[in-house]
CSV table of C-alpha atoms and ligand atoms in Angstrom, one decimal:
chain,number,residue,atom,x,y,z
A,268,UNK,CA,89.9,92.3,96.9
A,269,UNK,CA,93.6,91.6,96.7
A,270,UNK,CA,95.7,89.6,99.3
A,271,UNK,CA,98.5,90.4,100.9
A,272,UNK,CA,101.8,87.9,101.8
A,273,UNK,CA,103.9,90.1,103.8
A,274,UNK,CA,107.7,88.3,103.9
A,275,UNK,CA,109.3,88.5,107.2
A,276,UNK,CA,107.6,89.4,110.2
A,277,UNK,CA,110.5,91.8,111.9
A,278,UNK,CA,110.5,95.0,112.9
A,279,UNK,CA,109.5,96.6,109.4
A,280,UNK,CA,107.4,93.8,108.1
A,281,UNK,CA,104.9,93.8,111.9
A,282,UNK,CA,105.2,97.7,112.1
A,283,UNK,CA,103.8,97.3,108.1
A,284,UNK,CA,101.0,94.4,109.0
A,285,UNK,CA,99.9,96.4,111.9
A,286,UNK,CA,99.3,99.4,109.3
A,287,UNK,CA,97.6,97.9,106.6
A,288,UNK,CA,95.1,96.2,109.1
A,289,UNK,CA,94.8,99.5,111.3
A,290,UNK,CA,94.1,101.4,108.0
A,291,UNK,CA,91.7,99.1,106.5
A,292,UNK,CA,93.7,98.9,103.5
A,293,UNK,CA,93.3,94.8,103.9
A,294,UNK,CA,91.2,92.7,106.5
A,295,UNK,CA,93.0,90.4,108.7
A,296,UNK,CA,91.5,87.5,106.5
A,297,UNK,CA,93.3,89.3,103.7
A,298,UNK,CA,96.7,89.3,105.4
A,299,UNK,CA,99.4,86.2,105.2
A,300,UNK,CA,102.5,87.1,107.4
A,301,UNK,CA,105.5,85.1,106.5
A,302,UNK,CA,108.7,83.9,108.5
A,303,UNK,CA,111.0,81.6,109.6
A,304,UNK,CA,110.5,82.5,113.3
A,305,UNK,CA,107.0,80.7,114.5
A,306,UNK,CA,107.2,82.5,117.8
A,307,UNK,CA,107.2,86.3,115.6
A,308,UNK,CA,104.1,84.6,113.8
A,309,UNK,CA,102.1,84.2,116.8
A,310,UNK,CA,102.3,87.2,118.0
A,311,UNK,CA,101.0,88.3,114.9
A,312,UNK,CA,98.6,86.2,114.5
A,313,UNK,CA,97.3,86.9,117.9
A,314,UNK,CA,97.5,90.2,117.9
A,315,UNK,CA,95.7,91.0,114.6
A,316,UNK,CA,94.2,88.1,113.6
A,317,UNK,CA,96.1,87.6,110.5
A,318,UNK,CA,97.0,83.7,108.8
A,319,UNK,CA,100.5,82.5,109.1
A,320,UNK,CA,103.2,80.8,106.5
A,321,UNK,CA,106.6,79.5,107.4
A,322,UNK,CA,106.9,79.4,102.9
A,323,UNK,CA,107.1,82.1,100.5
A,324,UNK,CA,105.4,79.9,98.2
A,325,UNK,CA,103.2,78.1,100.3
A,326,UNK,CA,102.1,81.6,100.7
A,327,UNK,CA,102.3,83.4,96.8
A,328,UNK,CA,99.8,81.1,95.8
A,329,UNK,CA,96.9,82.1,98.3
A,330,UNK,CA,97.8,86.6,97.4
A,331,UNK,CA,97.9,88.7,94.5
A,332,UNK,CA,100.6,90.9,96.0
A,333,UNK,CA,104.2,89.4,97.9
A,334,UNK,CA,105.7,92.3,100.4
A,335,UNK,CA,110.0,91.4,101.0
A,336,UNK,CA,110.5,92.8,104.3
A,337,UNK,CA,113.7,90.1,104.9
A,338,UNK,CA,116.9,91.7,105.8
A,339,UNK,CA,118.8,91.7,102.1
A,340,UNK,CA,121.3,88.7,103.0
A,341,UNK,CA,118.0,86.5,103.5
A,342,UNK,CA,117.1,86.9,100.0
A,343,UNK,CA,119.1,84.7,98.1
A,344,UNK,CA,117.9,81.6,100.4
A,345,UNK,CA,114.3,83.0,100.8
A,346,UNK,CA,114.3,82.7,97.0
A,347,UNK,CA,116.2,79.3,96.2
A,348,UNK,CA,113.3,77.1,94.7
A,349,UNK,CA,111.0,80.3,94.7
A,350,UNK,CA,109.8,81.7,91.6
A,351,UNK,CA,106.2,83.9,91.1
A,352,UNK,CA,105.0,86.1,88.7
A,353,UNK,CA,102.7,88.5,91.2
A,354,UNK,CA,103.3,92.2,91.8
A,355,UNK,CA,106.4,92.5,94.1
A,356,UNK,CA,106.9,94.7,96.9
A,357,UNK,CA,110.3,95.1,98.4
A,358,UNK,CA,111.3,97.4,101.0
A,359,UNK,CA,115.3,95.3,101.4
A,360,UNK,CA,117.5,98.3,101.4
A,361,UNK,CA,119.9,98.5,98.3
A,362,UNK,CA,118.6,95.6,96.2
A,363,UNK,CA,117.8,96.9,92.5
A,364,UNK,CA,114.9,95.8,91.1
A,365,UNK,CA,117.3,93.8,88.2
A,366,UNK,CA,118.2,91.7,91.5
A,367,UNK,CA,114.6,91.4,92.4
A,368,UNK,CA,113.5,90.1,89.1
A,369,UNK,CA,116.1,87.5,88.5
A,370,UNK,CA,115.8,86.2,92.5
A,371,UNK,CA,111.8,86.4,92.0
A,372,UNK,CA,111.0,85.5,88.9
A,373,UNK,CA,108.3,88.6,88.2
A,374,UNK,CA,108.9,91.4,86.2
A,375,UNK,CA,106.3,93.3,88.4
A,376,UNK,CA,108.5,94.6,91.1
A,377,UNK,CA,108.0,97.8,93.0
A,378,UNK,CA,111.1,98.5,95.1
A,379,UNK,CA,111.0,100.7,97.8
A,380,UNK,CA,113.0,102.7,100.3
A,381,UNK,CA,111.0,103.4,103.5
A,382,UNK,CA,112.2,104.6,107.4
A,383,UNK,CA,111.6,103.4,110.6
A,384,UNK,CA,108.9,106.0,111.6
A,385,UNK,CA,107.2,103.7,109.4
A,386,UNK,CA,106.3,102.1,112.8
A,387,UNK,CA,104.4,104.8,114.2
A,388,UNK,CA,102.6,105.6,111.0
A,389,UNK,CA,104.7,108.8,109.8
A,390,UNK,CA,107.3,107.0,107.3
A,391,UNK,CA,107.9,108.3,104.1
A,392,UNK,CA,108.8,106.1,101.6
A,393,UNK,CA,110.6,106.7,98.1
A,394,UNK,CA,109.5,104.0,95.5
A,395,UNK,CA,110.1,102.6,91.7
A,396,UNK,CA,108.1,100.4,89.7
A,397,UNK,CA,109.4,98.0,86.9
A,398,UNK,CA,107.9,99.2,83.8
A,399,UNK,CA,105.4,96.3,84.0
A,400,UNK,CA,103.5,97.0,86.8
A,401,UNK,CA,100.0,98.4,86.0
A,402,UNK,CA,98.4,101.6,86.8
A,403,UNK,CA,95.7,99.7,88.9
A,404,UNK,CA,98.8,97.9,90.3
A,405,UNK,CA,100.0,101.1,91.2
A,406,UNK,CA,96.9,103.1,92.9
A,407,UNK,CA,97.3,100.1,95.2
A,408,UNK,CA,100.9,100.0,96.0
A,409,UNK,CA,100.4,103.5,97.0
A,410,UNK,CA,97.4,103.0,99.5
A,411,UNK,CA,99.9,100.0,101.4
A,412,UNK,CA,102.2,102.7,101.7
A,413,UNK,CA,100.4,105.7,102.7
A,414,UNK,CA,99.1,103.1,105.5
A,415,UNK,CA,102.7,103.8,107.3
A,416,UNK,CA,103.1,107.5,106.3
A,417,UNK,CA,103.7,109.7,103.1
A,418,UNK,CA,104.9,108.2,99.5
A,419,UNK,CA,106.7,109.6,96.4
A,420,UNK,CA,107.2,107.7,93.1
A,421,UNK,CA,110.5,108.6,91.5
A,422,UNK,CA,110.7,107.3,87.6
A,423,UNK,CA,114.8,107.4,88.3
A,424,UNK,CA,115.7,104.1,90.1
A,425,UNK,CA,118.6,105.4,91.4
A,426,UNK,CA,117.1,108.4,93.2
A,427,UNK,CA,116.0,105.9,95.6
A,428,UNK,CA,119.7,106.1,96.3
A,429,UNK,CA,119.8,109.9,97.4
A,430,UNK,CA,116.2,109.3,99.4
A,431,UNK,CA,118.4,106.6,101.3
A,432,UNK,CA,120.2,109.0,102.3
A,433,UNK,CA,118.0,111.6,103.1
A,434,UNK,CA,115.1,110.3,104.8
A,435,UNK,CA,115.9,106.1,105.3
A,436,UNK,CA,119.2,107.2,107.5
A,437,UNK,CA,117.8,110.6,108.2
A,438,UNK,CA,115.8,109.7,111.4
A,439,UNK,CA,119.4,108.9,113.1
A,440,UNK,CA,120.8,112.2,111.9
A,441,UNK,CA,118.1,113.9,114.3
A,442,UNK,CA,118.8,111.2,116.8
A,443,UNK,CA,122.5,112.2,116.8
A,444,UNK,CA,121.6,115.7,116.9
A,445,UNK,CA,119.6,114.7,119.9
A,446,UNK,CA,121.8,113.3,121.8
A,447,UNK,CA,124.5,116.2,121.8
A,448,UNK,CA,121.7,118.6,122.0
A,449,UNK,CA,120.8,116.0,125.5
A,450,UNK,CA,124.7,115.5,126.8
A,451,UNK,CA,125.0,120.0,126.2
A,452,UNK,CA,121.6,120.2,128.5
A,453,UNK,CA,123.3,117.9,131.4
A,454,UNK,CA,126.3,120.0,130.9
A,455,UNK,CA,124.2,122.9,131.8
A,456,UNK,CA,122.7,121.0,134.6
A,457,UNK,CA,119.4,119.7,133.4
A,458,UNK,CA,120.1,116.2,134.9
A,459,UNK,CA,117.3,113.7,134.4
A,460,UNK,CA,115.1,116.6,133.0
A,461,UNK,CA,117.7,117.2,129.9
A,462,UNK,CA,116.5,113.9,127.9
A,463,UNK,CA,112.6,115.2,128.2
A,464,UNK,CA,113.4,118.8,127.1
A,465,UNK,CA,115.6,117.4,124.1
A,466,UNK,CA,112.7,115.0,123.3
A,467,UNK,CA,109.7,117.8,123.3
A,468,UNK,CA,111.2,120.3,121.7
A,469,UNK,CA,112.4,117.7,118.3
A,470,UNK,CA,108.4,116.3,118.8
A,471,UNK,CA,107.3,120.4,119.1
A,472,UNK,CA,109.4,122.0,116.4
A,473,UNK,CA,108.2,118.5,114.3
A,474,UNK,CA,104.5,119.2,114.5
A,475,UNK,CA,105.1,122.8,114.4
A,476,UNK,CA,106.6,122.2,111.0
A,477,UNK,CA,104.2,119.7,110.2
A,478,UNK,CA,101.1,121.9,111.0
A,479,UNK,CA,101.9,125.4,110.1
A,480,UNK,CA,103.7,124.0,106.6
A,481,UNK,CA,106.1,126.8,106.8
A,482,UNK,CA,109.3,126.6,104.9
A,483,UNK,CA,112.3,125.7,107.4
A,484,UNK,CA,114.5,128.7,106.8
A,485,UNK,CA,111.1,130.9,107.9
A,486,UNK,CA,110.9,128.6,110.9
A,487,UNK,CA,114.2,129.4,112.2
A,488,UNK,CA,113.7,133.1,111.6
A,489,UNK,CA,111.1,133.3,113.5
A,490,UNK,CA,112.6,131.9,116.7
A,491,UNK,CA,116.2,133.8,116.2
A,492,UNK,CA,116.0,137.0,116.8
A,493,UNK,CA,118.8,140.1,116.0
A,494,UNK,CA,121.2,139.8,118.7
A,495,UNK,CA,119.4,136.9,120.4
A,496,UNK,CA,120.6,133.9,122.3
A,497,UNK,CA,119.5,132.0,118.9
A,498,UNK,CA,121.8,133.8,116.9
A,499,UNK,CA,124.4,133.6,119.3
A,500,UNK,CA,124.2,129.6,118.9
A,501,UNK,CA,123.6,129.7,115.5
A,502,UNK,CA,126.6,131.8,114.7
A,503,UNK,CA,128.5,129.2,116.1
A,504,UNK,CA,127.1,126.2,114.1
A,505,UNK,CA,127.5,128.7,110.6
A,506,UNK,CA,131.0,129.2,111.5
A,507,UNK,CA,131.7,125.1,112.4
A,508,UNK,CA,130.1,125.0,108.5
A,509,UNK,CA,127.2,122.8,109.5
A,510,UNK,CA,125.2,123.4,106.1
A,511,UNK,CA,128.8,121.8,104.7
A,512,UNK,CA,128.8,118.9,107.2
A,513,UNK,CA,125.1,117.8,106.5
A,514,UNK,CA,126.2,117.8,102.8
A,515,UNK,CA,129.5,115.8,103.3
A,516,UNK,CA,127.4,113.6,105.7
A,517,UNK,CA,124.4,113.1,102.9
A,518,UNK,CA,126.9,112.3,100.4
A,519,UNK,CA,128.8,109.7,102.0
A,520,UNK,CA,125.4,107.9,102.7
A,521,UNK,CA,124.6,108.1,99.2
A,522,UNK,CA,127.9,106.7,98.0
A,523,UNK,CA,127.1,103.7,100.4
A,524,UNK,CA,124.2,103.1,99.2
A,525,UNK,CA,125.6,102.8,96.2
A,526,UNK,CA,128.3,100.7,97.2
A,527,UNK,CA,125.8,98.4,99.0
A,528,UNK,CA,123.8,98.3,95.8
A,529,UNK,CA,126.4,96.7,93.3
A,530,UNK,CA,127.0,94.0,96.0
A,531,UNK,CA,130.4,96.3,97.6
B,867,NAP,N1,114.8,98.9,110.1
B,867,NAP,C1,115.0,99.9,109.3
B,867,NAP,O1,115.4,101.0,109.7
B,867,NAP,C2,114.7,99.8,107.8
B,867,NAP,C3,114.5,101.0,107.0
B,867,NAP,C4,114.3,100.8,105.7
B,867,NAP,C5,114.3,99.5,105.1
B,867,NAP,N2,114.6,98.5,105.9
B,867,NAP,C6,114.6,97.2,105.3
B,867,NAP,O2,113.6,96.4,105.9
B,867,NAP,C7,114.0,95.0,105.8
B,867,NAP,C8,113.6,94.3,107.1
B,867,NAP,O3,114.4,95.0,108.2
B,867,NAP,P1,114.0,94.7,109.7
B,867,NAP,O4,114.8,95.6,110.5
B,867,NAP,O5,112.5,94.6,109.8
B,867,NAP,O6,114.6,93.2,109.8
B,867,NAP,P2,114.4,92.1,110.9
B,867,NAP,O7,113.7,92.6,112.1
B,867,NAP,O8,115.6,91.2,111.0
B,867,NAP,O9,113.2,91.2,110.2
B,867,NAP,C9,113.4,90.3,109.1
B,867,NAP,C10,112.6,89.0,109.4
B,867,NAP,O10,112.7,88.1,108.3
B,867,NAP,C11,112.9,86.8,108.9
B,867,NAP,N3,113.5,85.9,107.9
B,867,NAP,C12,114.8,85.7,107.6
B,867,NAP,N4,114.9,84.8,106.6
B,867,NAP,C13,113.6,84.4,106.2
B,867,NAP,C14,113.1,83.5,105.2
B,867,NAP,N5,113.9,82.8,104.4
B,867,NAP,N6,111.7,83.4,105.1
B,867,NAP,C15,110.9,84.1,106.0
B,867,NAP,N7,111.4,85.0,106.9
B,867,NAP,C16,112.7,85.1,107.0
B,867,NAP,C17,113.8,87.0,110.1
B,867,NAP,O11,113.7,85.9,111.0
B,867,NAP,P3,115.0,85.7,112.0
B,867,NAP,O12,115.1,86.9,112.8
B,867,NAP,O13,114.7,84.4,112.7
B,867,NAP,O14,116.2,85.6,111.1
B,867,NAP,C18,113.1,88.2,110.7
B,867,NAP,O15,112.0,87.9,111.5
B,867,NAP,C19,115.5,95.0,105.5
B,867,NAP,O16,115.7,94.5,104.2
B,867,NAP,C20,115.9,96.4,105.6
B,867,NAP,O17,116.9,96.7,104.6
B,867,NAP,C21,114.8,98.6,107.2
């Protein structure tokens, strides 16, 4: 069975330890979390079990798999006097694979762009391999990742761009949405109420979607109907262009992530 160095024990790379053990993917003995931070290492270890290593490469020699989960500044210095040729997970937002494989050393590098629902097991994550990571490498890399949620492979590196900006900043866009949706129902008079309607009716028209698998635009039929109070709100966001705005909006995080990407 393979091993596991997961690099950097914040909020990504403990929400992603506390999958793989909770799914089974990898026993606790099979598990080496990683960090600078001793005091995020035993919590971890306590919690789950798990060994501990304040060195990446203390570490790369015990696993067959290393997992980046450093913020992307860390990099550089987390590599300096750090080279491996094992399989390569990163999930650092906006550094290409090239990047990986000259700061690593491997050319088996699977870079991937996750989201923070990660944490409560219902990410989805986008991901490209380097053309040298094996099938068997690959059955593998998507068992980690169904751990936290739903995975797609894109052959494209720089789709991972556009799934950046759909789903990696997408949870905030509902958040946003949220809120106004919160500060209109206090408006209204809702008071401390307003937060908890806002909140269950994102989680129910979620798991409705989830559940029923019923495309969106069917969805929102089916609550709005002709001459409706739906419509009547609806109406309103049509004529403020919203399908325009969520383009604009989607675009812009794109171009960012390109930016970010070539180092801007
Ligand atoms: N959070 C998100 O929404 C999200 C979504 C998708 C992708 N990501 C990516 O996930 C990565 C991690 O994000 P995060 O929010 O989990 O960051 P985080 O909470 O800051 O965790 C990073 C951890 O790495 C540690 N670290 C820094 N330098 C290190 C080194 N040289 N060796 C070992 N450990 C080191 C940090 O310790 P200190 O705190 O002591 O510096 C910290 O504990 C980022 O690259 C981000 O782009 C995040």
């Amino acid at each position: 069975m393979s091993k596991i160095a997961v690099v950097g024990a914040g909020v990504m790379g403990s929400a992603i330890v506390a999958s793989l053990i909770r799914e089974k993917i990898f026993t606790p003995a099979e598990v080496i979390a990683v960090d600078v931070n001793c005091r995020k290492l035993s919590v971890l270890k306590k919690k789950f079990k798990i060994k501990t290593e304040n060195s990446i490469s203390d570490a790369a020699t015990k696993v067959d798999v290393i997992l980046l989960a450093v913020k992307p500044q860390s990099l550089e210095s987390l590599c300096e006097n750090f080279s491996t040729d094992k399989l390569v997970i990163s999930i650092l937002a906006g550094t290409r694979v090239a990047k990986l494989k000259q700061l690593t050393g491997s050319a088996k590098i699977v870079r991937v762009m996750p989201n923070t629902p990660a944490a409560v097991g219902c990410g989805i994550s986008g991901w490209h391999a380097s053309r040298q990571v094996a099938k068997n490498e690959k059955v593998l890399v998507r068992q980690i990742l169904e751990s936290f949620g739903e995975q797609a492979e894109f052959k494209n590196e720089k789709m991972l761009d556009a799934v950046t900006a759909i789903s990696g900043s997408g949870p905030a866009y509902f958040f946003a949405f949220a809120e106004a949706l919160e500060k209109a129902a206090r408006k209204m008079g809702l008071g401390k109420n307003a937060a908890a309607f806002v909140g269950q009716t994102f989680f129910g028209a979620a798991k409705l979607a989830d559940i029923s698998e019923i495309p969106f635009a069917k969805l929102r039929e089916n609550v709005t109907s002709k001459g409706g109070t739906t419509a009547a709100a609806l109406a309103v966001f049509e004529k403020a262009g919203l399908t325009k705005i969520v383009e604009h909006a989607t675009l812009a995080a794109k171009k960012r992530a390109e930016e970010l990407a070539n180092g801007k």
